[in-house]
CSV table of C-alpha atoms in Angstrom, one decimal:
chain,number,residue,atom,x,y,z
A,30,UNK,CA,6.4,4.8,-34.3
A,31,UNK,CA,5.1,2.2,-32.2
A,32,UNK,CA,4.2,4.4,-29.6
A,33,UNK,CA,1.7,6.4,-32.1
A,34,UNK,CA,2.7,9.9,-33.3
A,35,UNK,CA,0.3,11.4,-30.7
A,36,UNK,CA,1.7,10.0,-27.8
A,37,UNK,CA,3.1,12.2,-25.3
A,38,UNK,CA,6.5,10.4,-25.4
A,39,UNK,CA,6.9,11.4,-29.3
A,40,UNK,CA,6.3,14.9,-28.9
A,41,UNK,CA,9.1,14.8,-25.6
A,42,UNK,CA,11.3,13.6,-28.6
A,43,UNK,CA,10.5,16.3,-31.2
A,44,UNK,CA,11.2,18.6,-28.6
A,45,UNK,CA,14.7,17.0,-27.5
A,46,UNK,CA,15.4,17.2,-31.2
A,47,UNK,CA,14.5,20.4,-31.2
A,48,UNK,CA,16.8,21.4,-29.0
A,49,UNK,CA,19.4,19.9,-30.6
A,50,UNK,CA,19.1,21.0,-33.9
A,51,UNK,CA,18.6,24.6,-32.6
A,52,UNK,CA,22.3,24.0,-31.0
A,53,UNK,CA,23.4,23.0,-34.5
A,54,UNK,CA,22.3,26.4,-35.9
A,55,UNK,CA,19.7,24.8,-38.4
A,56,UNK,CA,16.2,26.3,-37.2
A,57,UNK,CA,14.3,25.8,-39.8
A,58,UNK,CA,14.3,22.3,-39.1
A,59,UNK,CA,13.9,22.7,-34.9
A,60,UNK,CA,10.4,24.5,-35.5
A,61,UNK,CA,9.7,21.8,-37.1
A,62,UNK,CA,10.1,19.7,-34.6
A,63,UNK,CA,9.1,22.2,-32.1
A,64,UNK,CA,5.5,22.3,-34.3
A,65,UNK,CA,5.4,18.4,-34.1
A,66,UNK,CA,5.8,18.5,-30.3
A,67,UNK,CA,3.1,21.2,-30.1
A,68,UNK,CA,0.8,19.6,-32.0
A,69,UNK,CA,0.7,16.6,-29.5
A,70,UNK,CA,0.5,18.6,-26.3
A,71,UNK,CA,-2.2,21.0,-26.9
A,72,UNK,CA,-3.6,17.9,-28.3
A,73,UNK,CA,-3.0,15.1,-25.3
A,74,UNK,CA,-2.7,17.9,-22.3
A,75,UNK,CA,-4.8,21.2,-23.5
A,76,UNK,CA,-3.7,25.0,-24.7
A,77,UNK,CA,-3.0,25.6,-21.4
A,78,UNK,CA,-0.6,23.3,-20.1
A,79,UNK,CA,2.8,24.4,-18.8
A,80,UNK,CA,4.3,21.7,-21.5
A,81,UNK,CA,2.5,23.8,-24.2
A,82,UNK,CA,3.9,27.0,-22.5
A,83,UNK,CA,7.1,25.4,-22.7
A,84,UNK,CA,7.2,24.4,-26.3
A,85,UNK,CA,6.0,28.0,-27.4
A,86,UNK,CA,9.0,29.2,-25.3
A,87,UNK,CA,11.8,26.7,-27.1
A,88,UNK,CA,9.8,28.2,-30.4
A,89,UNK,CA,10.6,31.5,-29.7
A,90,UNK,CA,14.1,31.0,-28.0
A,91,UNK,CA,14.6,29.6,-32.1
A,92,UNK,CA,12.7,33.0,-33.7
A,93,UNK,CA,14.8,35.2,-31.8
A,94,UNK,CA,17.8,33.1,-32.9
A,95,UNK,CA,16.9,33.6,-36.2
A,96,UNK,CA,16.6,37.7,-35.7
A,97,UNK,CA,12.2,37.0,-36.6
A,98,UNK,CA,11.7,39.3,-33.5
A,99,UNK,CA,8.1,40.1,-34.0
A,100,UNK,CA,7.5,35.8,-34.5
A,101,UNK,CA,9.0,35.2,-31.7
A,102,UNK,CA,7.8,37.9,-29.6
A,103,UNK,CA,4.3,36.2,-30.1
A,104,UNK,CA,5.2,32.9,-29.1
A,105,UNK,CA,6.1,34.6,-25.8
A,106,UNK,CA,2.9,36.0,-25.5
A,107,UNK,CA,1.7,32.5,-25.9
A,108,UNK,CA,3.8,31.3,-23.5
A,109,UNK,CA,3.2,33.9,-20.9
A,110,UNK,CA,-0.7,34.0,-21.2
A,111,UNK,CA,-0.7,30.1,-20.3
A,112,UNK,CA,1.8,30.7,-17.4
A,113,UNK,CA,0.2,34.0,-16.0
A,114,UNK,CA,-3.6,32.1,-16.0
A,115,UNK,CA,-2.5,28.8,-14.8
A,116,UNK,CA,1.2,30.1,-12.6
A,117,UNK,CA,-0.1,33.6,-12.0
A,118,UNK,CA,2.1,36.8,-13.2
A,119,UNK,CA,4.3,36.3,-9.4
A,120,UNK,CA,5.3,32.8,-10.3
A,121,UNK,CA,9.0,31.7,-11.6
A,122,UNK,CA,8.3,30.7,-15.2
A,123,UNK,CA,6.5,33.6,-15.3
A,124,UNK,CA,9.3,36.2,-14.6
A,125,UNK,CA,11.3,34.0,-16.7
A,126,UNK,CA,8.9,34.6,-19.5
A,127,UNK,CA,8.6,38.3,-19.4
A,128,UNK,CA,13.1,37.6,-19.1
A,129,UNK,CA,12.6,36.4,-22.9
A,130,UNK,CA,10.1,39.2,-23.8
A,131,UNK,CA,12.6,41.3,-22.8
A,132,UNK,CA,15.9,40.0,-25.2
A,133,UNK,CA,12.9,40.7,-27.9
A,134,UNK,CA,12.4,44.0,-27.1
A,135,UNK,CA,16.1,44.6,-26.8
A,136,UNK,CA,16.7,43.2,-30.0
A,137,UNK,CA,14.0,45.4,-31.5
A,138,UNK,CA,16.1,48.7,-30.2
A,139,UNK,CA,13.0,49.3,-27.1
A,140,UNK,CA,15.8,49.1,-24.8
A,141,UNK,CA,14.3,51.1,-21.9
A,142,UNK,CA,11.1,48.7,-21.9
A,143,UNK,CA,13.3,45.8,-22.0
A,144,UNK,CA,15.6,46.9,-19.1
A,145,UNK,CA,11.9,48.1,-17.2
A,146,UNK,CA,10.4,44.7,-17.5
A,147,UNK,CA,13.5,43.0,-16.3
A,148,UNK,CA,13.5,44.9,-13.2
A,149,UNK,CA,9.9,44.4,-12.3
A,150,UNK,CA,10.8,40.1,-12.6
A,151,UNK,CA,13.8,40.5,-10.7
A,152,UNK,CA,11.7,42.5,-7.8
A,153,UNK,CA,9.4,39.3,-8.0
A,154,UNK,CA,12.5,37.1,-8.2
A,155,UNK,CA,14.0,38.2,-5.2
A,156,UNK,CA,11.3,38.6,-3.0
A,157,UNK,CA,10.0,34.7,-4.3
A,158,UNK,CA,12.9,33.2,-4.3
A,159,UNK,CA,15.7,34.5,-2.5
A,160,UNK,CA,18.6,36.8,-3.2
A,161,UNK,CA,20.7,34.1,-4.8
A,162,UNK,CA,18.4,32.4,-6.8
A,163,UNK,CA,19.3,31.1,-10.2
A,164,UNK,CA,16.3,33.1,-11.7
A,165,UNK,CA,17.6,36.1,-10.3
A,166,UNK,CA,20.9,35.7,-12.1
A,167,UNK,CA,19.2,35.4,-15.7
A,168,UNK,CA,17.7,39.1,-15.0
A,169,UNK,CA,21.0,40.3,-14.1
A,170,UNK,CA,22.6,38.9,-17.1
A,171,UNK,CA,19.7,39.9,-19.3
A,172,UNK,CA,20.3,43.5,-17.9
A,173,UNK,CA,24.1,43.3,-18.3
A,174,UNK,CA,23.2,42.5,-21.9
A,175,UNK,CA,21.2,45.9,-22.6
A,176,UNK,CA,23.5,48.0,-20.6
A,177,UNK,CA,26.3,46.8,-22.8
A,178,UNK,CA,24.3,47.5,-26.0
A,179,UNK,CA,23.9,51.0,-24.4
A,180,UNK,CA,27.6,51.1,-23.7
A,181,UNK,CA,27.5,51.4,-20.5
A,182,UNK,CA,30.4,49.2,-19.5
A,183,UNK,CA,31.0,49.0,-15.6
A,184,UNK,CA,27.4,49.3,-15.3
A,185,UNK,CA,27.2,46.5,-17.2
A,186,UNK,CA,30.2,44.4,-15.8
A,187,UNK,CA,28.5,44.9,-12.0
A,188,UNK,CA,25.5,43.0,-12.8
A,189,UNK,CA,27.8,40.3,-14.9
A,190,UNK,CA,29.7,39.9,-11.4
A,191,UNK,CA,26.8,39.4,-9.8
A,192,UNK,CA,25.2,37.1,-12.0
A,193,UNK,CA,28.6,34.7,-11.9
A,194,UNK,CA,28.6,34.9,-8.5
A,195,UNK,CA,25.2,33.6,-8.0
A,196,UNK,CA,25.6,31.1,-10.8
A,197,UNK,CA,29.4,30.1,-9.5
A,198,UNK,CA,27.0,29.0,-6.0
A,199,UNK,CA,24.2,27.5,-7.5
A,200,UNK,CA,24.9,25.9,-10.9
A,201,UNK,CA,28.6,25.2,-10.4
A,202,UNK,CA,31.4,26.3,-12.1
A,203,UNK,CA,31.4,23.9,-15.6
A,204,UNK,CA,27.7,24.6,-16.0
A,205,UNK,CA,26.8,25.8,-19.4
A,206,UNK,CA,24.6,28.8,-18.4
A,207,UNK,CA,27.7,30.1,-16.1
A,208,UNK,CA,30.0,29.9,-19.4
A,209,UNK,CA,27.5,32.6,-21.0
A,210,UNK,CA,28.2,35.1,-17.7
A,211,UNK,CA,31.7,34.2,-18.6
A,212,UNK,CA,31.6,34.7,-22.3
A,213,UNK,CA,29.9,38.4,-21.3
A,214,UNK,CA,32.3,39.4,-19.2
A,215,UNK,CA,35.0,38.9,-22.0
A,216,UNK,CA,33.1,40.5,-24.6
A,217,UNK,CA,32.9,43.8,-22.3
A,218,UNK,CA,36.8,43.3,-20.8
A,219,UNK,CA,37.8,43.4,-24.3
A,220,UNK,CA,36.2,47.0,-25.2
A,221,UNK,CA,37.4,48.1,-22.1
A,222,UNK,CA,41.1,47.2,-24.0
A,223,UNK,CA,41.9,44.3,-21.3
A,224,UNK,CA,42.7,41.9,-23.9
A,225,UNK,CA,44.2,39.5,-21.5
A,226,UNK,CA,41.9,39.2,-18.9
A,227,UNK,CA,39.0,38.8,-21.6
A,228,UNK,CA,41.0,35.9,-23.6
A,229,UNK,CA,40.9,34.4,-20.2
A,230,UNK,CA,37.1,34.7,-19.2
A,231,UNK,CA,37.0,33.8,-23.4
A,232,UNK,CA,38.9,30.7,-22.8
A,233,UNK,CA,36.8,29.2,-19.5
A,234,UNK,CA,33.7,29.7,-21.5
A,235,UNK,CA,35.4,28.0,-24.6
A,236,UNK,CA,36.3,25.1,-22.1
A,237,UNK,CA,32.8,24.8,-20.5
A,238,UNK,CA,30.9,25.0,-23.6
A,239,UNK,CA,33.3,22.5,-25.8
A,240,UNK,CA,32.8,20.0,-22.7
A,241,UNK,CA,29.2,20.7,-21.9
A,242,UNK,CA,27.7,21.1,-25.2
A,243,UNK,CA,29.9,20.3,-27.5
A,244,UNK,CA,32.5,21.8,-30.6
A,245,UNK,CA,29.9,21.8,-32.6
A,246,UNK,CA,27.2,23.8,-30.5
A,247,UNK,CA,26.6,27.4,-31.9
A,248,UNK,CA,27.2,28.8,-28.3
A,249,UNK,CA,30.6,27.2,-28.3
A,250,UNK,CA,31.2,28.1,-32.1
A,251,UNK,CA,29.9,31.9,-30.9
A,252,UNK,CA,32.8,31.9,-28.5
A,253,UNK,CA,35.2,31.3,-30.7
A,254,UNK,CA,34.1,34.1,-33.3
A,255,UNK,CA,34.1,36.3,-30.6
A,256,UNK,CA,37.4,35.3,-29.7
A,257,UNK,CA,38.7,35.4,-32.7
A,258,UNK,CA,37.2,38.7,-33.5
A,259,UNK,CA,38.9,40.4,-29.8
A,260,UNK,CA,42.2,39.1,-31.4
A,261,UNK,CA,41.4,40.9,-34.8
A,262,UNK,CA,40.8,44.0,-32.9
A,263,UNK,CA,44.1,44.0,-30.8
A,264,UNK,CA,46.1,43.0,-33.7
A,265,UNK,CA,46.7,40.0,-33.7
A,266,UNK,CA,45.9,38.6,-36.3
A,267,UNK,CA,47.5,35.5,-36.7
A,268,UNK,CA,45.7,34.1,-33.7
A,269,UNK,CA,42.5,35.4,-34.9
A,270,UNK,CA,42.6,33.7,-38.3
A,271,UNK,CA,43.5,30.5,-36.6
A,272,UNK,CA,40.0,30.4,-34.7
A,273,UNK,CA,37.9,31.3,-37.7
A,274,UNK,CA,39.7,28.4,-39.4
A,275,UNK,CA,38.9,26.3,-36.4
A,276,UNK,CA,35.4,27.2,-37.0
A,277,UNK,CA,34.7,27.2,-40.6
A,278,UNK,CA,35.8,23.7,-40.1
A,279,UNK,CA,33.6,23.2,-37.7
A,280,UNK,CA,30.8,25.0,-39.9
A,281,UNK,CA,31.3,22.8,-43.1
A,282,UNK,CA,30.8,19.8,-41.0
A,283,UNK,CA,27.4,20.9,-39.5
A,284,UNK,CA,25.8,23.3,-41.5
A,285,UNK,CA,27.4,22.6,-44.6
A,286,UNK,CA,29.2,25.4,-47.1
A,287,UNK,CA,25.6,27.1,-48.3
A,288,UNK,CA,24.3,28.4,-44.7
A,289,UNK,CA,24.6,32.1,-43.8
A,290,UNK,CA,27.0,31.2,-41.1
A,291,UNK,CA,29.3,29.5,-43.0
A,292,UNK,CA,29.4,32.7,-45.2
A,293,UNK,CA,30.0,35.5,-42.7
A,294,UNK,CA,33.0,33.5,-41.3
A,295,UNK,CA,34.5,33.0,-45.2
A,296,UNK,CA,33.7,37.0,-44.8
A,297,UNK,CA,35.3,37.2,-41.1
A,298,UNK,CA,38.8,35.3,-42.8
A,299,UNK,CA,38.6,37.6,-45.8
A,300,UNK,CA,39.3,40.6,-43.5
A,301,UNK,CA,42.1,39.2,-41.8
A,302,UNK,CA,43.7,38.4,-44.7
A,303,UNK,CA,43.5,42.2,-46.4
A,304,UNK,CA,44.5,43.4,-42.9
A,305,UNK,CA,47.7,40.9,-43.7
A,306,UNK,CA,48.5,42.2,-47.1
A,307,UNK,CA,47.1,39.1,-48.4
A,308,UNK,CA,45.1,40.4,-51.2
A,309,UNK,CA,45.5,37.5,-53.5
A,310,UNK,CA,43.6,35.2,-51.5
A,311,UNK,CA,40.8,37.9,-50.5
A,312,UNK,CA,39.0,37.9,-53.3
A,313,UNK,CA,38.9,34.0,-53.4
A,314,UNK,CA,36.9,34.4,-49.7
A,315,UNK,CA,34.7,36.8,-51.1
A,316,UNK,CA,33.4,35.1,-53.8
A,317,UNK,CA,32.7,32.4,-51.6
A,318,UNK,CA,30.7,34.7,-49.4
A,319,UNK,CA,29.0,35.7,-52.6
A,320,UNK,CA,28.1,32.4,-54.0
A,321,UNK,CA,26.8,31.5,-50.7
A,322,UNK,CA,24.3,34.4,-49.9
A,323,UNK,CA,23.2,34.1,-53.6
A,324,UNK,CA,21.8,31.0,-52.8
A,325,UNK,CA,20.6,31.3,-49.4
A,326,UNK,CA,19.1,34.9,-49.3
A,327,UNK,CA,17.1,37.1,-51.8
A,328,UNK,CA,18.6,38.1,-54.9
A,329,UNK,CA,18.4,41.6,-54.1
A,330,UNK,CA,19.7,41.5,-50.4
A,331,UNK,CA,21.4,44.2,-48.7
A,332,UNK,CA,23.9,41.9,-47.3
A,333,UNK,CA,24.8,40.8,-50.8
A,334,UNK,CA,24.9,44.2,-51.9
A,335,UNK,CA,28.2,44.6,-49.0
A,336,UNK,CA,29.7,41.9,-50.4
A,337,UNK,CA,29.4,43.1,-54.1
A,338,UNK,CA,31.4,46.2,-52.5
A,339,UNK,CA,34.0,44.5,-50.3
A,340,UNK,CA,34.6,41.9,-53.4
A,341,UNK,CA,34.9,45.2,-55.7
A,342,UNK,CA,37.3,46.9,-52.9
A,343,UNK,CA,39.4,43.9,-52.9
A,344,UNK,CA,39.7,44.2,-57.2
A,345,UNK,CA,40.3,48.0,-56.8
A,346,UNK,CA,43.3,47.2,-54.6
A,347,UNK,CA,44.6,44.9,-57.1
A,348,UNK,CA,44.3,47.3,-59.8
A,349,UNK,CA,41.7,45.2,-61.3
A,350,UNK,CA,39.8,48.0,-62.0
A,351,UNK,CA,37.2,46.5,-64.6
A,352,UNK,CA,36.2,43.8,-62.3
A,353,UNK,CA,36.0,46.7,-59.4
A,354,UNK,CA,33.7,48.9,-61.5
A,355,UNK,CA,31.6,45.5,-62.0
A,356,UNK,CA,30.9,44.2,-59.0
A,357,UNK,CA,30.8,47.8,-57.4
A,358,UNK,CA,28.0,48.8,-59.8
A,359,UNK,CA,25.9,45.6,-59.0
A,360,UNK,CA,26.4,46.7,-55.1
A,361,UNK,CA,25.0,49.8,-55.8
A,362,UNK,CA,22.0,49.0,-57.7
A,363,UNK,CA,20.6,46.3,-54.9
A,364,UNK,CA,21.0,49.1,-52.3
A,365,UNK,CA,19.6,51.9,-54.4
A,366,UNK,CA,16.4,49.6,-54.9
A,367,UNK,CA,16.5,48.5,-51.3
A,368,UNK,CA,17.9,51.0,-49.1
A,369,UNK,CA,17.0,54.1,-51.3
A,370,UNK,CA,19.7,56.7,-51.6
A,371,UNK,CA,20.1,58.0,-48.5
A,372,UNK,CA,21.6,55.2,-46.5
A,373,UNK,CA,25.2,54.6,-45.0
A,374,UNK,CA,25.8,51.8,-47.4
A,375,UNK,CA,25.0,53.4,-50.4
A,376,UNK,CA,27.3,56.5,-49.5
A,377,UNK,CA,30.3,53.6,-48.7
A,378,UNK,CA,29.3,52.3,-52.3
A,379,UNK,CA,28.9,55.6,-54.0
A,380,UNK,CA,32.9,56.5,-52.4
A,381,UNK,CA,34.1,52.9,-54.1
A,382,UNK,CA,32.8,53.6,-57.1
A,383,UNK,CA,34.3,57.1,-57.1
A,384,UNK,CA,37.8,55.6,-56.1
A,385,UNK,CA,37.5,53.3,-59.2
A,386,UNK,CA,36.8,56.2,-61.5
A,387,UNK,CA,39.8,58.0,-59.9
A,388,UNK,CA,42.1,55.3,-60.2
A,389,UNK,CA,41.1,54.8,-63.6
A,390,UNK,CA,41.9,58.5,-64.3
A,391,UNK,CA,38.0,59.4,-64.9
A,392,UNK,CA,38.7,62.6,-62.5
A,393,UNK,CA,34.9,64.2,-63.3
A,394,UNK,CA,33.1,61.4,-62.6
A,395,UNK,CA,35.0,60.7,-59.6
A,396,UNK,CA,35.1,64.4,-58.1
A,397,UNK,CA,30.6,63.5,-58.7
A,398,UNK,CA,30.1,60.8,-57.0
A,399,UNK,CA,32.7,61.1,-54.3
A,400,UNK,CA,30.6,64.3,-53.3
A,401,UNK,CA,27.6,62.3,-53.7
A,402,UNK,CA,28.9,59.9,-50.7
A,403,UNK,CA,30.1,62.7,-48.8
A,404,UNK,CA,26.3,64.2,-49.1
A,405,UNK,CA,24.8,61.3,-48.2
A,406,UNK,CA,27.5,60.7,-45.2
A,407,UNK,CA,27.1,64.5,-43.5
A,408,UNK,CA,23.1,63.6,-43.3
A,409,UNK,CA,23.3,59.9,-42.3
A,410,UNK,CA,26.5,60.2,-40.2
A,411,UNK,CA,27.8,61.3,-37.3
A,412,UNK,CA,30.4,64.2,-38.2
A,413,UNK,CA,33.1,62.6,-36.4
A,414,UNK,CA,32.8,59.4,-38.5
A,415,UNK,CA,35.8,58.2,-39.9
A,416,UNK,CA,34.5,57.4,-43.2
A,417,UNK,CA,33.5,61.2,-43.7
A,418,UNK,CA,37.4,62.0,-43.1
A,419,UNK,CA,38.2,59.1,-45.5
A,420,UNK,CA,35.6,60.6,-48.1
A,421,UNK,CA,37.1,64.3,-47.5
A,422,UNK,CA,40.6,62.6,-47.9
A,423,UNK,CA,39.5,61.3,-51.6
A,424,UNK,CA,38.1,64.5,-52.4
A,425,UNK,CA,40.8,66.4,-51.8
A,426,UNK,CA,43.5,64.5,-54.1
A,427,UNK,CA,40.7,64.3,-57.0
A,428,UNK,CA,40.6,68.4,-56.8
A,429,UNK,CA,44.5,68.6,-56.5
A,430,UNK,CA,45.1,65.9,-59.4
A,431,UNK,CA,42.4,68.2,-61.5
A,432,UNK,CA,44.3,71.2,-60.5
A,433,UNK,CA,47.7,69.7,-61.5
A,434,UNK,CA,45.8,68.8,-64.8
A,435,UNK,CA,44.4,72.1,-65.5
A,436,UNK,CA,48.4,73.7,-64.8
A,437,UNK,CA,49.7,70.8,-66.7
A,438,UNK,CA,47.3,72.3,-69.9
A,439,UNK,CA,47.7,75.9,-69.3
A,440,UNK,CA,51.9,75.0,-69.4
């Protein structure tokens, strides 16, 4: 305060806070800060200053964070504009920059543009800056990233070697940014069904990220989800549970019980536990889930709508049928207003409900709408799905238990 809340000093401190509360997972309040620190700069140094460049970079590092693609895809426009006029489109920051634009792009599906404008950086990279250059090694990454979202594994564990070995020689080993190459590598070794060698690239980026940034950091609370969720998919689910555990704790301390985060990992438990048998305390995780999006997201969400239908699959296998139908019902409503008929979620939706009816001896209504899902699956669905077996599964005991019926009369 002494200082004034223009000086240049101040907005270095927004923007440190920033940061921090970016790490914590609460972005609303590190654009704030983000805003403050902007204000002053463009203010104190001009629009085009590489400190105003930088400050609409941290802003949409937060965006993308926070899934607002097309936000943050013009804060890097910002960004880049300042650094192409003042750096020119050859320099560092630059290629950084158009690194950024690029997790955008990917995010938004364009994944051919994103990999293109990664290559052209890296050609200025390595011809600026050397063949080992720490730059370089974010463009690697960045492009092991897209070719894992296009499944294309060794492809995309090549580039993760040689972005660890670059970062291994210039940032060290217990550097934060080589824990992500680390955490990447895992994620892919675990698809690739080498669940010991990824709990092991899982576990020195759990190490580096506890000690660098902190237990509380989302990076380091990422790792552990991820972790946890490789256990979960190679059975074992003991281990898993114990690391969601280890972050909701973690969760409830930071961003308290009524953040999204908070609520998928409640969600993340509730699986493990139905995978255990546990179904008495499933439901208990789901309604936490519920009361949580209720309050953070829009009433008629279509991520409230999945709940609705997992909390109603839960009742179903308890033979709570009226509570089943209920929250079943409520699920499909939200998605019939939000995703329309035609949508994966409301053929899943349109199969519970059926399974209630069936279960409930309604075999009519249940041979209708099971159909329905199945419909709605053949056109939105690959045919090899396994929820279009699951739905032809269902069909086929409502028509034999309506066949038995109709013998049963005719005796």
């Amino acid at each position: 305060d002494k200082l004034g809340n223009r000086h240049l000093k101040v907005a270095k401190s927004y923007s440190i806070i920033g940061i921090a509360l970016s790490g914590q997972g609460n972005y609303e309040e590190a654009i704030e800060m983000y805003q403050k620190a902007l204000a002053i700069r463009s203010k104190a140094l001009g629009a085009d200053h590489q400190l105003t460049a930088q400050t609409y970079n941290n802003m949409g590092a937060v965006l993308t964070d926070q899934g607002k693609l097309e936000e943050a895809m013009d804060m890097y426009e910002k960004a880049l504009e300042i650094r192409v006029k003042t750096l020119g489109s050859d320099h560092a920051d630059t290629t950084l920059t158009y690194n950024n634009m690029a997790i955008v792009l990917s995010g938004q599906g364009r994944l051919e543009e994103a990999l293109l404008m990664l290559r052209q950086a890296l050609v200025v990279q390595r011809k600026k800056l050397g063949l080992d250059h720490r730059h370089a090694a974010t463009s690697y990454q960045n492009m092991g990233d897209i070719l894992y979202k296009q499944s294309k594994l060794n492809e995309a564990i090549a580039l993760y070697e040689k972005a660890l070995e670059i970062r291994l020689k210039t940032l060290g080993p217990d550097h934060a940014v080589t824990a992500d190459t680390h955490h990447s590598m895992a994620r892919v070794l675990s698809e690739q069904g080498e669940l010991e060698k990824a709990i092991a690239m899982y576990d020195k980026a759990l190490n580096i990220r506890s000690q660098v940034l902190g237990e509380e950091h989302r990076l380091t609370l990422q790792t552990l989800d991820d972790m946890a969720s490789a256990l979960h998919n190679h059975d074992n689910l003991d281990g898993s549970l114990k690391l969601y555990e280890k972050a909701l704790e973690i969760r409830l301390k930071t961003v308290g019980q009524y953040h999204i985060d908070t609520a998928n990992t409640y969600g993340n438990m509730a699986t493990i536990l139905h995978d255990q048998g546990k179904l008495e305390e499933v439901t208990p995780m789901y309604q936490k889930v519920l009361e949580i999006q209720l309050n953070v997201l829009e009433e008629d969400h279509e991520e409230t709508a999945l709940t609705y239908n997992d909390l109603g699959c839960a009742y179903c296998e308890q033979e709570k049928l009226e509570e089943a139908m209920s929250m079943c019902k409520k699920a499909l409503e939200i998605q019939l207003k939000v995703l329309g008929e035609e949508h994966e979620d409301t053929s899943h939706t349109y199969h519970s409900v059926a399974e209630v009816h069936y279960k409930r001896g309604e075999l009519g209504e249940a041979a209708e709408l099971c159909q329905k899902a199945l419909d709605i699956g053949l056109k939105v669905l690959e045919q090899d799905d396994p929820f279009i077996a699951e739905a032809n599964e269902l069909m086929e005991q409502i028509q034999l238990d309506i066949s038995q019926n109709m013998e049963a009369v005719q005796a």
